[in-house]
Short mmCIF file of C-alpha atoms in Angstrom, two decimals:
data_model
loop_
_atom_site.label_atom_id
_atom_site.label_comp_id
_atom_site.label_asym_id
_atom_site.label_seq_id
_atom_site.Cartn_x
_atom_site.Cartn_y
_atom_site.Cartn_z
CA UNK U 1 -7.69 161.44 33.43
CA UNK U 2 -7.91 164.35 35.82
CA UNK U 3 -11.15 165.49 34.24
CA UNK U 4 -12.61 161.97 34.58
CA UNK U 5 -11.70 161.89 38.27
CA UNK U 6 -13.41 165.26 38.66
CA UNK U 7 -16.59 163.78 37.13
CA UNK U 8 -16.40 160.84 39.55
CA UNK U 9 -15.99 163.23 42.51
CA UNK U 10 -18.95 165.33 41.38
CA UNK U 11 -21.07 162.20 40.93
CA UNK U 12 -20.20 160.88 44.40
CA UNK U 13 -20.91 164.28 45.96
CA UNK U 14 -24.35 164.36 44.33
CA UNK U 15 -25.08 160.78 45.45
CA UNK U 16 -24.10 161.62 49.03
CA UNK U 17 -26.25 164.72 48.94
CA UNK U 18 -29.29 162.61 47.97
CA UNK U 19 -28.65 159.36 49.84
CA UNK U 20 -32.24 158.19 50.14
CA UNK U 21 -33.12 158.94 46.54
CA UNK U 22 -29.91 157.36 45.28
CA UNK U 23 -30.50 154.17 47.28
CA UNK U 24 -34.06 153.82 46.01
CA UNK U 25 -32.71 154.28 42.49
CA UNK U 26 -30.16 151.52 43.09
CA UNK U 27 -32.79 149.19 44.57
CA UNK U 28 -34.08 147.99 41.21
CA UNK U 29 -30.53 147.19 40.09
CA UNK U 30 -29.76 145.48 43.43
CA UNK U 31 -32.85 143.25 43.21
CA UNK U 32 -32.17 142.38 39.58
CA UNK U 33 -28.50 141.51 40.06
CA UNK U 34 -29.22 139.55 43.26
CA UNK U 35 -31.91 137.56 41.46
CA UNK U 36 -29.76 136.80 38.43
CA UNK U 37 -26.67 135.76 40.45
CA UNK U 38 -28.71 133.60 42.84
CA UNK U 39 -30.79 131.92 40.14
CA UNK U 40 -27.78 131.18 37.93
CA UNK U 41 -25.88 129.81 40.94
CA UNK U 42 -28.80 127.56 41.91
CA UNK U 43 -29.14 126.44 38.29
CA UNK U 44 -25.41 125.76 38.13
CA UNK U 45 -25.62 123.65 41.29
CA UNK U 46 -28.66 121.74 40.04
CA UNK U 47 -26.92 121.11 36.73
CA UNK U 48 -23.88 119.66 38.50
CA UNK U 49 -26.09 117.46 40.69
CA UNK U 50 -28.10 116.19 37.73
CA UNK U 51 -25.03 115.53 35.58
CA UNK U 52 -23.31 113.72 38.45
CA UNK U 53 -26.42 111.61 39.03
CA UNK U 54 -26.76 110.69 35.36
CA UNK U 55 -23.07 110.22 34.75
CA UNK U 56 -22.77 106.96 36.72
CA UNK U 57 -20.86 104.02 35.28
CA UNK U 58 -19.97 105.57 31.93
CA UNK U 59 -17.92 102.43 31.32
CA UNK U 60 -21.11 100.40 30.86
CA UNK U 61 -22.34 99.80 27.29
CA UNK U 62 -25.05 97.68 25.75
CA UNK U 63 -24.81 95.36 22.76
CA UNK U 64 -28.14 94.41 21.27
CA UNK U 65 -29.79 92.67 18.35
CA UNK U 66 -29.78 94.70 15.16
CA UNK U 67 -33.54 94.87 14.68
CA UNK U 68 -33.11 95.99 11.06
CA UNK U 69 -31.64 92.60 10.20
CA UNK U 70 -32.91 90.23 12.88
CA UNK U 71 -36.49 89.72 14.04
CA UNK U 72 -35.58 87.42 16.92
CA UNK U 73 -35.71 88.85 20.43
CA UNK U 74 -33.68 86.14 22.18
CA UNK U 75 -30.60 85.56 20.02
CA UNK U 76 -28.01 86.17 22.77
CA UNK U 77 -27.78 82.86 24.62
CA UNK U 78 -26.20 81.89 27.91
CA UNK U 79 -23.40 80.22 25.92
CA UNK U 80 -22.76 83.53 24.16
CA UNK U 81 -22.44 85.31 27.51
CA UNK U 82 -20.00 82.69 28.80
CA UNK U 83 -17.98 82.90 25.59
CA UNK U 84 -17.85 86.70 25.84
CA UNK U 85 -16.57 86.42 29.40
CA UNK U 86 -13.82 83.99 28.35
CA UNK U 87 -12.88 85.98 25.24
CA UNK U 88 -12.84 89.48 26.74
CA UNK U 89 -11.26 88.30 29.99
CA UNK U 90 -10.01 91.00 32.36
CA UNK U 91 -11.08 93.84 30.05
CA UNK U 92 -14.62 93.52 31.42
CA UNK U 93 -15.83 93.53 35.01
CA UNK U 94 -19.43 92.48 34.48
CA UNK U 95 -21.53 90.97 31.72
CA UNK U 96 -25.23 90.98 32.47
CA UNK U 97 -28.43 90.08 30.68
CA UNK U 98 -31.93 89.98 32.08
CA UNK U 99 -35.63 89.69 31.40
CA UNK U 100 -38.39 91.02 33.59
CA UNK U 101 -41.73 89.35 34.11
CA UNK U 102 -44.58 89.53 36.58
CA UNK U 103 -45.53 86.98 39.18
CA UNK U 104 -47.06 86.47 42.59
CA UNK U 105 -45.34 85.61 45.85
CA UNK U 106 -47.06 84.16 48.89
CA UNK U 107 -46.00 84.31 52.55
CA UNK U 108 -47.88 84.14 55.84
CA UNK U 109 -48.70 87.85 55.36
CA UNK U 110 -50.56 87.16 52.13
CA UNK U 111 -50.11 87.10 48.37
CA UNK U 112 -48.41 89.97 46.59
CA UNK U 113 -47.90 90.97 42.96
CA UNK U 114 -44.21 91.01 42.13
CA UNK U 115 -41.74 92.18 39.50
CA UNK U 116 -39.39 89.29 38.82
CA UNK U 117 -36.01 89.92 37.19
CA UNK U 118 -34.53 86.77 35.67
CA UNK U 119 -30.86 87.45 35.23
CA UNK U 120 -27.21 86.40 35.53
CA UNK U 121 -24.92 86.48 38.60
CA UNK U 122 -23.16 89.66 37.44
CA UNK U 123 -26.44 91.51 37.92
CA UNK U 124 -25.32 91.88 41.52
CA UNK U 125 -23.21 94.86 40.41
CA UNK U 126 -25.41 96.02 37.55
CA UNK U 127 -25.71 99.68 36.71
CA UNK U 128 -27.73 101.67 39.27
CA UNK U 129 -28.23 98.59 41.49
CA UNK U 130 -28.11 99.03 45.26
CA UNK U 131 -25.48 97.08 47.24
CA UNK U 132 -26.16 93.92 49.20
CA UNK U 133 -26.51 94.50 52.93
CA UNK U 134 -27.14 90.90 54.00
CA UNK U 135 -26.36 87.45 52.63
CA UNK U 136 -24.92 86.89 49.17
CA UNK U 137 -25.89 86.86 45.51
CA UNK U 138 -26.59 83.70 43.57
CA UNK U 139 -23.59 82.13 41.84
CA UNK U 140 -22.74 80.57 38.48
CA UNK U 141 -23.41 77.15 40.02
CA UNK U 142 -26.83 78.31 41.20
CA UNK U 143 -27.59 79.55 37.69
CA UNK U 144 -26.32 76.43 35.91
CA UNK U 145 -28.35 74.16 38.16
CA UNK U 146 -31.45 76.35 38.04
CA UNK U 147 -31.53 76.43 41.82
CA UNK U 148 -34.67 78.10 43.25
CA UNK U 149 -32.99 81.00 45.03
CA UNK U 150 -33.52 84.75 44.97
CA UNK U 151 -32.36 88.16 46.15
CA UNK U 152 -34.82 90.81 47.35
CA UNK U 153 -34.50 94.34 48.71
CA UNK U 154 -35.14 95.55 52.27
CA UNK U 155 -38.51 97.07 51.39
CA UNK U 156 -39.70 93.83 49.79
CA UNK U 157 -38.51 91.89 52.86
CA UNK U 158 -40.57 94.13 55.15
CA UNK U 159 -43.67 93.71 52.98
CA UNK U 160 -43.32 89.93 52.78
CA UNK U 161 -42.13 89.12 56.32
CA UNK U 162 -42.32 92.28 58.41
CA UNK U 163 -38.54 92.52 58.93
CA UNK U 164 -35.23 92.23 57.05
CA UNK U 165 -33.74 89.26 58.90
CA UNK U 166 -34.98 86.86 56.27
CA UNK U 167 -31.86 85.36 54.68
CA UNK U 168 -32.46 81.61 54.41
CA UNK U 169 -36.23 81.92 54.60
CA UNK U 170 -38.51 80.70 51.79
CA UNK U 171 -41.71 81.73 50.09
CA UNK U 172 -43.82 80.58 47.16
CA UNK U 173 -43.24 82.29 43.82
CA UNK U 174 -45.78 81.75 41.03
CA UNK U 175 -45.15 82.74 37.42
CA UNK U 176 -47.83 81.84 34.90
CA UNK U 177 -48.94 78.31 35.84
CA UNK U 178 -45.70 77.33 37.60
CA UNK U 179 -45.06 77.53 41.33
CA UNK U 180 -41.70 77.23 43.08
CA UNK U 181 -40.59 77.58 46.65
CA UNK U 182 -37.59 79.91 46.52
CA UNK U 183 -34.96 80.55 49.18
CA UNK U 184 -33.72 84.06 49.97
CA UNK U 185 -29.94 84.30 49.61
CA UNK U 186 -29.39 88.03 49.99
CA UNK U 187 -30.95 91.42 50.75
CA UNK U 188 -30.28 94.59 48.78
CA UNK U 189 -30.35 98.04 50.32
CA UNK U 190 -33.42 100.13 49.53
CA UNK U 191 -32.35 103.65 48.58
CA UNK U 192 -33.83 106.71 50.27
CA UNK U 193 -35.25 107.84 46.92
CA UNK U 194 -37.05 104.52 46.52
CA UNK U 195 -38.49 104.81 50.03
CA UNK U 196 -39.85 108.27 49.18
CA UNK U 197 -41.37 106.97 45.94
CA UNK U 198 -42.96 104.04 47.76
CA UNK U 199 -44.39 106.36 50.41
CA UNK U 200 -45.98 108.41 47.62
CA UNK U 201 -47.42 105.27 46.03
CA UNK U 202 -48.89 104.17 49.33
CA UNK U 203 -50.44 107.61 49.88
CA UNK U 204 -52.09 107.25 46.47
CA UNK U 205 -53.42 103.79 47.38
CA UNK U 206 -51.18 101.97 44.91
CA UNK U 207 -50.01 98.39 45.64
CA UNK U 208 -46.67 97.56 47.24
CA UNK U 209 -43.58 97.32 45.05
CA UNK U 210 -42.25 93.76 45.37
CA UNK U 211 -38.96 93.18 43.52
CA UNK U 212 -37.33 89.76 43.19
CA UNK U 213 -34.18 88.69 41.35
CA UNK U 214 -33.70 85.03 40.39
CA UNK U 215 -31.32 83.05 38.10
CA UNK U 216 -32.72 83.18 34.57
CA UNK U 217 -32.42 79.39 34.29
CA UNK U 218 -35.14 79.06 36.95
CA UNK U 219 -37.57 80.12 34.21
CA UNK U 220 -37.60 76.51 33.02
CA UNK U 221 -39.19 75.40 36.29
CA UNK U 222 -42.09 77.79 35.60
CA UNK U 223 -42.67 76.31 32.14
CA UNK U 224 -41.35 79.40 30.33
CA UNK U 225 -37.64 78.70 29.68
CA UNK U 226 -35.57 81.70 28.57
CA UNK U 227 -33.70 80.66 25.42
CA UNK U 228 -31.82 83.92 25.04
CA UNK U 229 -31.79 87.69 25.48
CA UNK U 230 -32.32 90.75 23.29
CA UNK U 231 -29.32 92.61 24.69
CA UNK U 232 -26.34 92.27 26.99
CA UNK U 233 -24.66 94.94 29.13
CA UNK U 234 -20.89 95.02 29.53
CA UNK U 235 -18.99 97.01 32.15
CA UNK U 236 -15.44 97.69 31.00
CA UNK U 237 -12.65 97.48 33.57
CA UNK U 238 -11.25 100.74 32.17
CA UNK U 239 -13.63 103.47 30.99
CA UNK U 240 -11.13 104.49 28.30
CA UNK U 241 -11.54 101.06 26.69
CA UNK U 242 -15.34 101.03 26.74
CA UNK U 243 -15.70 101.55 22.99
CA UNK U 244 -13.09 98.90 22.24
CA UNK U 245 -14.81 96.38 24.53
CA UNK U 246 -18.17 97.07 22.88
CA UNK U 247 -16.70 96.65 19.39
CA UNK U 248 -15.02 93.39 20.40
CA UNK U 249 -18.29 92.08 21.86
CA UNK U 250 -20.15 92.93 18.65
CA UNK U 251 -17.52 91.12 16.57
CA UNK U 252 -17.66 88.03 18.80
CA UNK U 253 -21.45 87.81 18.67
CA UNK U 254 -21.56 88.46 14.92
CA UNK U 255 -19.05 85.68 14.32
CA UNK U 256 -21.06 83.24 16.46
CA UNK U 257 -24.35 84.02 14.72
CA UNK U 258 -23.42 84.34 11.07
CA UNK U 259 -26.59 82.44 10.22
CA UNK U 260 -28.62 85.48 11.29
CA UNK U 261 -27.02 87.86 8.78
CA UNK U 262 -23.92 89.96 8.13
CA UNK U 263 -24.26 92.22 11.19
CA UNK U 264 -26.96 90.76 13.45
CA UNK U 265 -25.67 92.66 16.50
CA UNK U 266 -24.80 96.28 17.14
CA UNK U 267 -23.65 98.55 19.92
CA UNK U 268 -26.51 100.52 21.35
CA UNK U 269 -25.86 104.24 20.92
CA UNK U 270 -28.14 106.02 23.38
CA UNK U 271 -28.18 109.75 23.75
CA UNK U 272 -25.61 110.88 26.27
CA UNK U 273 -27.98 111.39 29.20
CA UNK U 274 -25.59 113.55 31.20
CA UNK U 275 -25.02 115.93 28.28
CA UNK U 276 -28.73 116.01 27.50
CA UNK U 277 -29.72 116.76 31.10
CA UNK U 278 -26.95 119.34 31.37
CA UNK U 279 -28.23 121.10 28.25
CA UNK U 280 -31.80 121.05 29.58
CA UNK U 281 -30.72 122.52 32.92
CA UNK U 282 -28.66 125.20 31.13
CA UNK U 283 -31.71 126.14 29.06
CA UNK U 284 -34.01 126.31 32.08
CA UNK U 285 -31.47 128.38 34.04
CA UNK U 286 -30.96 130.77 31.14
CA UNK U 287 -34.72 131.25 30.72
CA UNK U 288 -35.35 131.90 34.42
CA UNK U 289 -32.32 134.21 34.60
CA UNK U 290 -33.67 136.13 31.59
CA UNK U 291 -37.00 136.57 33.36
CA UNK U 292 -35.17 137.80 36.47
CA UNK U 293 -33.12 140.17 34.32
CA UNK U 294 -36.31 142.00 33.37
CA UNK U 295 -36.10 143.65 36.79
CA UNK U 296 -32.79 145.14 35.60
CA UNK U 297 -34.65 146.87 32.80
CA UNK U 298 -37.10 148.23 35.36
CA UNK U 299 -34.16 149.35 37.48
CA UNK U 300 -32.61 151.02 34.44
CA UNK U 301 -35.79 152.99 33.84
CA UNK U 302 -35.57 154.10 37.47
CA UNK U 303 -32.02 155.30 36.86
CA UNK U 304 -33.16 157.26 33.80
CA UNK U 305 -36.02 158.87 35.72
CA UNK U 306 -33.84 159.97 38.59
CA UNK U 307 -31.22 161.33 36.21
CA UNK U 308 -33.91 163.37 34.47
CA UNK U 309 -34.87 164.76 37.88
CA UNK U 310 -31.20 165.50 38.53
CA UNK U 311 -30.91 167.34 35.21
CA UNK U 312 -33.95 169.46 36.11
CA UNK U 313 -32.56 170.27 39.57
CA UNK U 314 -29.12 171.16 38.20
CA UNK U 315 -30.22 173.26 35.23
CA UNK U 316 -28.55 176.37 36.71
CA UNK U 317 -25.28 174.46 37.23
CA UNK U 318 -25.39 173.22 33.62
CA UNK U 319 -26.04 176.76 32.35
CA UNK U 320 -23.12 178.21 34.31
CA UNK U 321 -20.76 175.46 33.10
CA UNK U 322 -21.76 175.96 29.48
CA UNK U 323 -21.47 179.74 29.83
CA UNK U 324 -17.91 179.22 31.08
CA UNK U 325 -17.08 177.17 27.99
CA UNK U 326 -17.86 173.56 28.97
CA UNK U 327 -18.25 171.41 25.88
CA UNK U 328 -21.28 169.25 25.12
CA UNK U 329 -19.17 166.09 25.49
CA UNK U 330 -18.11 167.14 29.00
CA UNK U 331 -21.71 167.59 30.13
CA UNK U 332 -22.67 164.20 28.66
CA UNK U 333 -19.68 162.52 30.32
CA UNK U 334 -20.55 164.07 33.69
CA UNK U 335 -24.09 162.68 33.76
CA UNK U 336 -23.15 159.35 32.21
CA UNK U 337 -20.50 158.94 34.90
CA UNK U 338 -23.07 159.56 37.62
CA UNK U 339 -25.62 157.10 36.19
CA UNK U 340 -22.90 154.47 35.69
CA UNK U 341 -21.70 154.85 39.29
CA UNK U 342 -25.25 154.53 40.65
CA UNK U 343 -25.82 151.35 38.60
CA UNK U 344 -22.34 150.00 39.39
CA UNK U 345 -22.81 150.47 43.14
CA UNK U 346 -26.19 148.75 42.92
CA UNK U 347 -24.56 145.94 40.96
CA UNK U 348 -21.82 145.43 43.54
CA UNK U 349 -24.35 145.28 46.37
CA UNK U 350 -26.47 142.87 44.33
CA UNK U 351 -23.50 140.60 43.64
CA UNK U 352 -22.59 140.52 47.34
CA UNK U 353 -26.19 139.71 48.31
CA UNK U 354 -26.44 137.08 45.58
CA UNK U 355 -23.17 135.49 46.69
CA UNK U 356 -24.37 135.51 50.30
CA UNK U 357 -27.67 133.87 49.41
CA UNK U 358 -25.83 131.26 47.34
CA UNK U 359 -23.53 130.44 50.25
CA UNK U 360 -26.51 130.26 52.65
CA UNK U 361 -28.42 127.90 50.35
CA UNK U 362 -25.35 125.67 49.98
CA UNK U 363 -24.64 125.57 53.73
CA UNK U 364 -28.24 124.89 54.74
CA UNK U 365 -28.84 122.66 51.67
CA UNK U 366 -32.30 124.17 51.29
CA UNK U 367 -34.37 121.75 49.22
CA UNK U 368 -31.32 119.54 48.88
CA UNK U 369 -29.80 122.09 46.49
CA UNK U 370 -26.04 122.53 46.29
CA UNK U 371 -25.83 126.02 44.77
CA UNK U 372 -22.56 126.87 43.06
CA UNK U 373 -21.52 130.48 42.46
CA UNK U 374 -20.88 131.04 38.76
CA UNK U 375 -17.95 133.36 37.97
CA UNK U 376 -19.21 134.09 34.44
CA UNK U 377 -22.58 135.07 35.92
CA UNK U 378 -20.86 137.49 38.32
CA UNK U 379 -18.82 139.05 35.50
CA UNK U 380 -21.84 139.34 33.21
CA UNK U 381 -23.95 140.80 36.02
CA UNK U 382 -21.24 143.40 36.76
CA UNK U 383 -20.92 144.45 33.12
CA UNK U 384 -24.69 144.44 32.70
CA UNK U 385 -25.27 146.66 35.73
CA UNK U 386 -22.73 149.22 34.50
CA UNK U 387 -24.17 148.95 31.00
CA UNK U 388 -27.66 149.65 32.31
CA UNK U 389 -26.43 152.87 33.89
CA UNK U 390 -24.73 154.01 30.70
CA UNK U 391 -27.58 153.06 28.36
CA UNK U 392 -30.33 154.58 30.47
CA UNK U 393 -28.19 157.59 31.32
CA UNK U 394 -27.66 158.59 27.68
CA UNK U 395 -31.02 160.34 27.25
CA UNK U 396 -30.79 162.50 30.42
CA UNK U 397 -27.14 163.28 29.63
CA UNK U 398 -27.94 164.34 26.05
CA UNK U 399 -30.86 166.42 27.30
CA UNK U 400 -28.58 168.21 29.75
CA UNK U 401 -25.89 168.76 27.13
CA UNK U 402 -28.35 170.28 24.62
CA UNK U 403 -29.48 173.04 26.96
CA UNK U 404 -28.30 176.45 25.85
CA UNK U 405 -26.63 178.57 28.57
CA UNK U 406 -29.19 181.38 28.25
CA UNK U 407 -32.18 179.03 28.45
CA UNK U 408 -30.66 177.15 31.38
CA UNK U 409 -30.01 180.35 33.37
CA UNK U 410 -33.44 181.78 32.50
CA UNK U 411 -35.21 178.68 33.92
CA UNK U 412 -33.68 179.33 37.33
#
């Protein structure tokens, strides 16, 4: 232990004696470690943001027609949806089904192409839907009577009327050959992301996005009655019971449509989006971090070069030590210790700079990024920086240890 401490002291003395050269040697390690820590932290933050964004309403599942057995695309009827609601009771919060079609709406500002969602009242709280900010959603009574009512978003209201105070106002909606005057019951919030997308569309000269939601029974008034749906979405009251709710819904629908086959309905099993996006972000982060780590290799070569210079400058010292009986292992350990300390110090500085940059990015939310410092990345960076010093210090250390005392003293 005492001998090791002596090597550390000698290494620190040599570093202090050549401050400028030692710092420039560390610079490659500092840049590499800072880059790796910062990039991994940014990637970690992006991964968390993406997973959180794609992990919404995990208690929502979809039951759909088993296309391997059934060719129909409208087997789930309104009666089926009502029966599911009665049967499943409080175990489900929402049961929604919808079809989307295109149409045209006309106001005093002109005629606009529109996306029309024909759906059920529970669509008010459908997955990823924005909340209502004005008015109310259409009800079961509205749906049963086929009342000509609708819900639009704030952006659509501005396009159609120039403002959002439009609850109770009417406009003409045309789908195929049918025309109906519909009354606006409620206004949805338009998300900031949607506003940005719309601004991009407008800059590209694309038409306005007009979105309208109406009771699916209103389709009859347009001459295209919806007899049924391809799928139905169920939101379980308890996320732990999501699978059970889906299985129960499949059983109920299968029992009501035995004429279609043995298992005409099935639970949709989509890829877990949050896991998939998390894996993609991990892969991207690992790749970029690997590219950044190349600078560590460059820094390691710098360490090796400077250690070779140090060996040349200290040839006389090596010769004297070997003449006094120093073993080859002692010489190797001395130079390895010095290269490891240089790399380790560079690593520590790099980690501190990387942590500081991560904190700055998080505080300022640069680019909307919430960087998150990764402890494994810090540990790996620390071990890697020390490893670089040892690996790239082996050759200079072995070269120093192989010098014979006579040859070393003769060179000086």
